[in-house]
Structure formats: C-alpha cells, structure tokens
Amino acid sequence: MEEHMDLKQAGWNDSHRLWPLPHLPWTMQQTWNDLLFAHYPVKLEVLQTLVPAILPLDSFNGMGWIGIVPFHITDIRLRGLPPIPGVARFPELNVRTYVTLDGKPGVYFFSLDADNRLAVEVAKLFYHLPYMNADMMVRKNGSTIDYESRRRSGNDANFVCSYRPISEPYYAAKGSFDEWMSERYCLYTLNNKGVPFRCDILHRPWLLQHAKAEFSQNTMLSKQGILVKSDQPLLHFSKKIEARMWPLVRALD
C-alpha cells in the first residue's frame, strides 16, 4: 500500500488499469520514444500454432494480430539507482501478439531485437524474453523516423523503414482496435519449464497518432514462420511514454 501511495504522490495513476498493481516495489523505469505500431491480421488457426497453448489468444473482429513495433529506449534505470552506463539508451524492435490470462490482457513477444549486448543478456536472464542482438540505426529527419535493424545471428531477420505521424494526437476510443492493441499493462513469458509468468507495467494511456510508413525491407515475420493475411498493416505512431516495470510473478498463482 505504501508503494502505491508513493506512485500517486509522484503523479502516477493506475486507475486506468483493469487490475491492481502487485504488492511489490517496481524495479525498473524506461522511456519509449518514436514508436511505430504496424499491425498485420493473421488467422487465429495460424497464430495458435505459434503461441504456447497455455496462453489464450486474443482476437479483434475475429482475427488475430501481429504487431511490429520499432522504437528507441532512453532513461533506463533500476529503482533507486542512476542510469547504468552502457545500457541507458538503445533501439529496440519488437514482434508481438496479444493474449489474456486469468482475465488480464497482455502482450506476448515472438522476438525483441536490440542494439545492446548487455541489455539483451540481462533481459534474457531476468525476464525470460526472446531478445536478439542486432545492428540498428535510428535517424530523425523532421517528423520522419528512419529506422534500420539487421539481426546479427545471420538469419536475415531485417527491418528497414521510414515512418512519420500524419494526424493530431488522440486517445483511443473505448472498444476500438486502437485501444485493444495499445492499452495492455503486462507482458507474458514462459520460463524454461513452460510455466507462464507475468510482468506488470504502468504507464499513462497511450497518446496515439495515425501514421504513414515506407518499408524498404521487412523479413521480421517471414523469418519466424509467421504468415499474415495481408501485407498492408494498420499504422499508428506514439511520440513518447514513460513506463515502470514490476518483477516477474507466476501468472496463475
């Protein structure tokens, strides 16, 4: 309870979350910048072959959805400590879908590419997440973000894209696809025994913009065996959001 009072005193409000925060101290804070949400529809029967059966899939309008999300992280720090030299900022590229376990909607990651070896190893160790090392570049040209990621493993999972916002910022309407894909306050992962764990996350509601993107190269899905129904994604942009993360807890306790 004292922990949650400290959050509220610092201006953090969790009333928009669907369930209470854990009675544990948060452990890490991050700022996510210049995000593109590129969402592709995928048949649920295809998605079911790719996601562990213990994690029930979410759908919207009868379809599953795969999101590719490039962004760059700044201001990473552990609770009570200054930024850690060498891991305080780096680009990251996520491939994700959506699940709900025990009434708590969240995100399931197929892959997370990052241009920081230490951050990759720490995240794999403590969060059991499928992080990959990649050579990445982010360049801003006015409102346009030029983004490039080439995975170092040699399997040609690459992403080269330019994107920009094309609308005024807005908050997602209740019941909309925009709300469904963005307003999720946890991630799910499995340990090496196949036990599902949840990491709770707190941030303010997403301030979104419609976006336009030009993809020069995108093999992030095909190199993971993901077959989507359309190669024309729904596109959204978000400028910046601050987030806090909690320790992993068993999702079905």
Tab-separated table of C-alpha atoms in Angstrom:
chain	number	residue	atom	x	y	z
A	1	MET	CA	0.000	0.000	0.000
A	2	GLU	CA	2.857	2.397	0.856
A	3	GLU	CA	4.417	1.597	-2.514
A	4	HIS	CA	1.249	2.629	-4.359
A	5	MET	CA	0.957	5.839	-2.326
A	6	ASP	CA	4.490	6.750	-3.419
A	7	LEU	CA	3.457	6.280	-7.058
A	8	LYS	CA	0.430	8.523	-6.691
A	9	GLN	CA	2.471	11.207	-4.947
A	10	ALA	CA	4.865	11.128	-7.919
A	11	GLY	CA	1.956	11.702	-10.321
A	12	TRP	CA	1.497	8.087	-11.424
A	13	ASN	CA	-2.132	6.945	-11.600
A	14	ASP	CA	-3.127	3.298	-12.094
A	15	SER	CA	-6.912	3.804	-12.233
A	16	HIS	CA	-6.974	3.054	-15.990
A	17	ARG	CA	-5.591	-0.449	-15.425
A	18	LEU	CA	-8.059	-3.358	-15.291
A	19	TRP	CA	-6.486	-4.970	-12.210
A	20	PRO	CA	-4.433	-3.752	-9.232
A	21	LEU	CA	-0.677	-3.481	-9.336
A	22	PRO	CA	1.278	-6.179	-7.469
A	23	HIS	CA	2.042	-5.519	-3.813
A	24	LEU	CA	5.700	-5.342	-4.724
A	25	PRO	CA	8.083	-2.467	-5.441
A	26	TRP	CA	8.559	-1.609	-9.092
A	27	THR	CA	12.062	-2.480	-10.258
A	28	MET	CA	12.803	-0.582	-13.487
A	29	GLN	CA	11.780	2.526	-15.377
A	30	GLN	CA	12.164	3.265	-19.087
A	31	THR	CA	11.101	5.880	-21.615
A	32	TRP	CA	9.907	4.630	-25.007
A	33	ASN	CA	10.324	7.057	-27.918
A	34	ASP	CA	9.076	7.440	-31.517
A	35	LEU	CA	7.132	4.188	-31.689
A	36	LEU	CA	5.554	2.794	-34.818
A	37	PHE	CA	2.798	0.204	-34.349
A	38	ALA	CA	2.477	-1.793	-37.584
A	39	HIS	CA	-0.269	-4.420	-37.187
A	40	TYR	CA	-0.966	-7.288	-39.562
A	41	PRO	CA	-4.073	-9.515	-39.451
A	42	VAL	CA	-3.418	-13.237	-39.112
A	43	LYS	CA	-5.800	-16.175	-38.976
A	44	LEU	CA	-6.306	-17.471	-35.454
A	45	GLU	CA	-5.605	-21.059	-36.515
A	46	VAL	CA	-2.213	-19.908	-37.826
A	47	LEU	CA	-1.470	-17.928	-34.683
A	48	GLN	CA	-2.403	-20.874	-32.469
A	49	THR	CA	0.472	-22.893	-33.927
A	50	LEU	CA	2.954	-20.172	-32.935
A	51	VAL	CA	1.888	-19.249	-29.386
A	52	PRO	CA	2.155	-21.609	-26.396
A	53	ALA	CA	-1.219	-23.237	-25.758
A	54	ILE	CA	-1.174	-22.160	-22.106
A	55	LEU	CA	-1.581	-18.528	-23.241
A	56	PRO	CA	-5.110	-17.957	-24.637
A	57	LEU	CA	-5.090	-15.781	-27.742
A	58	ASP	CA	-6.950	-12.501	-28.073
A	59	SER	CA	-8.705	-11.512	-31.268
A	60	PHE	CA	-10.328	-8.403	-32.683
A	61	ASN	CA	-13.147	-8.722	-35.228
A	62	GLY	CA	-12.452	-12.436	-35.433
A	63	MET	CA	-8.795	-12.042	-36.395
A	64	GLY	CA	-5.518	-12.417	-34.573
A	65	TRP	CA	-2.994	-9.621	-34.968
A	66	ILE	CA	0.789	-9.452	-35.155
A	67	GLY	CA	2.473	-6.173	-34.282
A	68	ILE	CA	5.913	-4.989	-35.393
A	69	VAL	CA	6.993	-2.145	-33.121
A	70	PRO	CA	10.237	-0.215	-33.720
A	71	PHE	CA	11.236	2.451	-31.183
A	72	HIS	CA	14.170	3.573	-29.090
A	73	ILE	CA	14.547	3.418	-25.328
A	74	THR	CA	16.041	6.120	-23.115
A	75	ASP	CA	16.394	6.781	-19.385
A	76	ILE	CA	16.609	3.139	-18.333
A	77	ARG	CA	17.349	2.828	-14.667
A	78	LEU	CA	16.798	0.430	-11.827
A	79	ARG	CA	14.795	1.620	-8.851
A	80	GLY	CA	16.837	3.912	-6.627
A	81	LEU	CA	19.862	3.956	-8.945
A	82	PRO	CA	21.167	6.368	-11.593
A	83	PRO	CA	21.212	5.303	-15.258
A	84	ILE	CA	23.530	2.354	-15.845
A	85	PRO	CA	26.424	3.293	-18.141
A	86	GLY	CA	26.220	1.466	-21.447
A	87	VAL	CA	22.579	0.378	-21.188
A	88	ALA	CA	20.701	3.635	-20.534
A	89	ARG	CA	19.604	4.020	-24.175
A	90	PHE	CA	19.350	1.854	-27.300
A	91	PRO	CA	16.999	0.997	-30.201
A	92	GLU	CA	14.605	-1.936	-29.896
A	93	LEU	CA	12.327	-3.727	-32.363
A	94	ASN	CA	9.517	-5.988	-31.133
A	95	VAL	CA	7.384	-8.605	-32.855
A	96	ARG	CA	4.354	-9.343	-30.690
A	97	THR	CA	0.802	-10.590	-30.418
A	98	TYR	CA	-1.927	-10.430	-27.795
A	99	VAL	CA	-3.144	-12.861	-25.132
A	100	THR	CA	-5.269	-12.808	-21.983
A	101	LEU	CA	-4.561	-15.000	-18.978
A	102	ASP	CA	-6.624	-15.018	-15.784
A	103	GLY	CA	-8.630	-12.032	-17.054
A	104	LYS	CA	-5.512	-9.893	-17.568
A	105	PRO	CA	-4.892	-8.856	-21.212
A	106	GLY	CA	-1.239	-8.566	-22.137
A	107	VAL	CA	1.453	-8.878	-24.770
A	108	TYR	CA	3.343	-11.988	-25.900
A	109	PHE	CA	6.629	-11.445	-27.732
A	110	PHE	CA	7.907	-13.574	-30.583
A	111	SER	CA	11.146	-11.609	-30.640
A	112	LEU	CA	12.809	-8.462	-29.336
A	113	ASP	CA	15.835	-7.163	-31.244
A	114	ALA	CA	18.120	-4.668	-29.526
A	115	ASP	CA	21.431	-2.972	-30.238
A	116	ASN	CA	22.923	-3.521	-26.788
A	117	ARG	CA	24.558	-6.808	-25.840
A	118	LEU	CA	24.450	-6.259	-22.088
A	119	ALA	CA	20.771	-5.288	-22.100
A	120	VAL	CA	19.978	-8.362	-24.225
A	121	GLU	CA	21.690	-10.740	-21.800
A	122	VAL	CA	20.128	-9.136	-18.708
A	123	ALA	CA	16.617	-9.244	-20.204
A	124	LYS	CA	17.014	-12.881	-21.246
A	125	LEU	CA	18.255	-13.841	-17.782
A	126	PHE	CA	15.777	-11.977	-15.588
A	127	TYR	CA	12.682	-11.765	-17.826
A	128	HIS	CA	12.957	-14.938	-19.964
A	129	LEU	CA	12.321	-12.851	-23.075
A	130	PRO	CA	13.474	-13.854	-26.598
A	131	TYR	CA	15.909	-10.980	-27.093
A	132	MET	CA	18.264	-10.967	-30.100
A	133	ASN	CA	21.342	-8.890	-30.856
A	134	ALA	CA	21.032	-6.630	-33.886
A	135	ASP	CA	22.865	-3.797	-35.585
A	136	MET	CA	20.427	-0.912	-35.521
A	137	MET	CA	20.196	2.712	-36.569
A	138	VAL	CA	17.610	5.387	-35.787
A	139	ARG	CA	17.759	8.763	-37.516
A	140	LYS	CA	15.262	11.613	-37.194
A	141	ASN	CA	14.617	13.922	-40.144
A	142	GLY	CA	11.977	16.399	-39.067
A	143	SER	CA	8.913	14.330	-38.213
A	144	THR	CA	10.210	11.300	-40.139
A	145	ILE	CA	11.984	8.424	-38.393
A	146	ASP	CA	14.420	6.387	-40.493
A	147	TYR	CA	14.849	3.013	-38.808
A	148	GLU	CA	17.099	0.091	-39.657
A	149	SER	CA	17.641	-3.245	-37.890
A	150	ARG	CA	19.733	-6.204	-39.072
A	151	ARG	CA	19.917	-9.226	-36.799
A	152	ARG	CA	23.446	-10.456	-36.054
A	153	SER	CA	22.541	-14.150	-35.946
A	154	GLY	CA	22.722	-14.334	-39.731
A	155	ASN	CA	19.123	-15.460	-40.373
A	156	ASP	CA	18.325	-12.240	-42.303
A	157	ALA	CA	15.600	-11.042	-39.946
A	158	ASN	CA	15.905	-7.440	-41.091
A	159	PHE	CA	13.774	-4.312	-40.958
A	160	VAL	CA	14.318	-1.054	-42.853
A	161	CYS	CA	11.542	1.531	-42.687
A	162	SER	CA	10.788	5.250	-42.698
A	163	TYR	CA	7.696	6.369	-40.804
A	164	ARG	CA	6.003	9.509	-39.544
A	165	PRO	CA	2.775	10.657	-37.874
A	166	ILE	CA	0.065	12.095	-40.118
A	167	SER	CA	-2.636	13.191	-37.649
A	168	GLU	CA	-3.115	15.129	-34.474
A	169	PRO	CA	-2.547	13.128	-31.261
A	170	TYR	CA	-5.573	11.388	-29.756
A	171	TYR	CA	-6.506	8.897	-27.075
A	172	ALA	CA	-8.025	5.625	-28.278
A	173	ALA	CA	-11.806	5.372	-28.183
A	174	LYS	CA	-13.320	2.728	-25.939
A	175	GLY	CA	-13.880	-0.527	-27.791
A	176	SER	CA	-11.717	0.479	-30.761
A	177	PHE	CA	-8.881	-1.508	-32.286
A	178	ASP	CA	-6.528	1.277	-31.199
A	179	GLU	CA	-7.472	0.715	-27.556
A	180	TRP	CA	-7.414	-3.077	-27.913
A	181	MET	CA	-3.842	-3.225	-29.221
A	182	SER	CA	-2.299	-0.491	-27.075
A	183	GLU	CA	-3.903	-0.437	-23.642
A	184	ARG	CA	-2.239	-3.523	-22.191
A	185	TYR	CA	-0.417	-3.334	-18.924
A	186	CYS	CA	1.562	-6.534	-18.719
A	187	LEU	CA	3.669	-8.920	-20.745
A	188	TYR	CA	3.667	-12.709	-20.572
A	189	THR	CA	6.600	-15.044	-20.869
A	190	LEU	CA	7.371	-18.679	-20.066
A	191	ASN	CA	10.321	-19.960	-18.065
A	192	ASN	CA	12.409	-22.919	-19.224
A	193	LYS	CA	9.854	-25.302	-17.693
A	194	GLY	CA	6.965	-23.786	-19.657
A	195	VAL	CA	5.438	-22.019	-16.637
A	196	PRO	CA	3.778	-18.689	-17.555
A	197	PHE	CA	4.947	-15.540	-15.785
A	198	ARG	CA	3.576	-12.005	-15.903
A	199	CYS	CA	5.438	-8.693	-15.743
A	200	ASP	CA	3.138	-5.840	-14.741
A	201	ILE	CA	3.696	-2.447	-16.347
A	202	LEU	CA	2.420	1.019	-15.519
A	203	HIS	CA	2.285	3.988	-17.854
A	204	ARG	CA	-0.228	6.653	-18.759
A	205	PRO	CA	-2.775	5.883	-21.502
A	206	TRP	CA	-1.191	5.932	-24.945
A	207	LEU	CA	-1.367	9.186	-26.897
A	208	LEU	CA	-1.566	7.921	-30.488
A	209	GLN	CA	-1.379	9.363	-33.988
A	210	HIS	CA	-2.206	7.835	-37.337
A	211	ALA	CA	0.963	7.097	-39.287
A	212	LYS	CA	2.420	6.554	-42.719
A	213	ALA	CA	5.335	4.177	-43.372
A	214	GLU	CA	7.518	3.071	-46.262
A	215	PHE	CA	9.064	-0.389	-45.831
A	216	SER	CA	12.283	-0.911	-47.764
A	217	GLN	CA	12.852	-4.312	-46.186
A	218	ASN	CA	10.846	-6.352	-43.701
A	219	THR	CA	11.614	-10.014	-43.071
A	220	MET	CA	10.804	-9.968	-39.349
A	221	LEU	CA	7.708	-12.127	-39.876
A	222	SER	CA	8.765	-14.467	-42.678
A	223	LYS	CA	11.996	-15.425	-40.906
A	224	GLN	CA	9.936	-16.513	-37.888
A	225	GLY	CA	7.474	-18.569	-39.894
A	226	ILE	CA	4.631	-16.088	-39.415
A	227	LEU	CA	2.191	-15.995	-42.336
A	228	VAL	CA	-0.096	-12.963	-42.254
A	229	LYS	CA	-3.340	-12.459	-44.150
A	230	SER	CA	-2.430	-9.040	-45.566
A	231	ASP	CA	0.862	-7.272	-46.178
A	232	GLN	CA	-0.787	-3.866	-45.675
A	233	PRO	CA	-0.551	-3.121	-41.935
A	234	LEU	CA	-2.596	-0.753	-39.818
A	235	LEU	CA	-0.220	2.025	-38.751
A	236	HIS	CA	-0.067	4.109	-35.576
A	237	PHE	CA	2.597	6.324	-34.027
A	238	SER	CA	3.304	7.466	-30.486
A	239	LYS	CA	5.882	10.112	-29.637
A	240	LYS	CA	6.883	9.207	-26.097
A	241	ILE	CA	5.748	7.400	-22.982
A	242	GLU	CA	7.360	6.716	-19.600
A	243	ALA	CA	6.883	3.254	-18.095
A	244	ARG	CA	7.644	1.403	-14.898
A	245	MET	CA	8.025	-2.363	-14.655
A	246	TRP	CA	7.496	-4.824	-11.830
A	247	PRO	CA	9.263	-8.156	-11.150
A	248	LEU	CA	8.023	-11.314	-12.842
A	249	VAL	CA	5.346	-13.179	-10.922
A	250	ARG	CA	3.668	-16.502	-11.664
A	251	ALA	CA	0.701	-15.744	-13.880
A	252	LEU	CA	-1.556	-18.483	-12.457
A	253	ASP	CA	-0.893	-18.368	-8.711
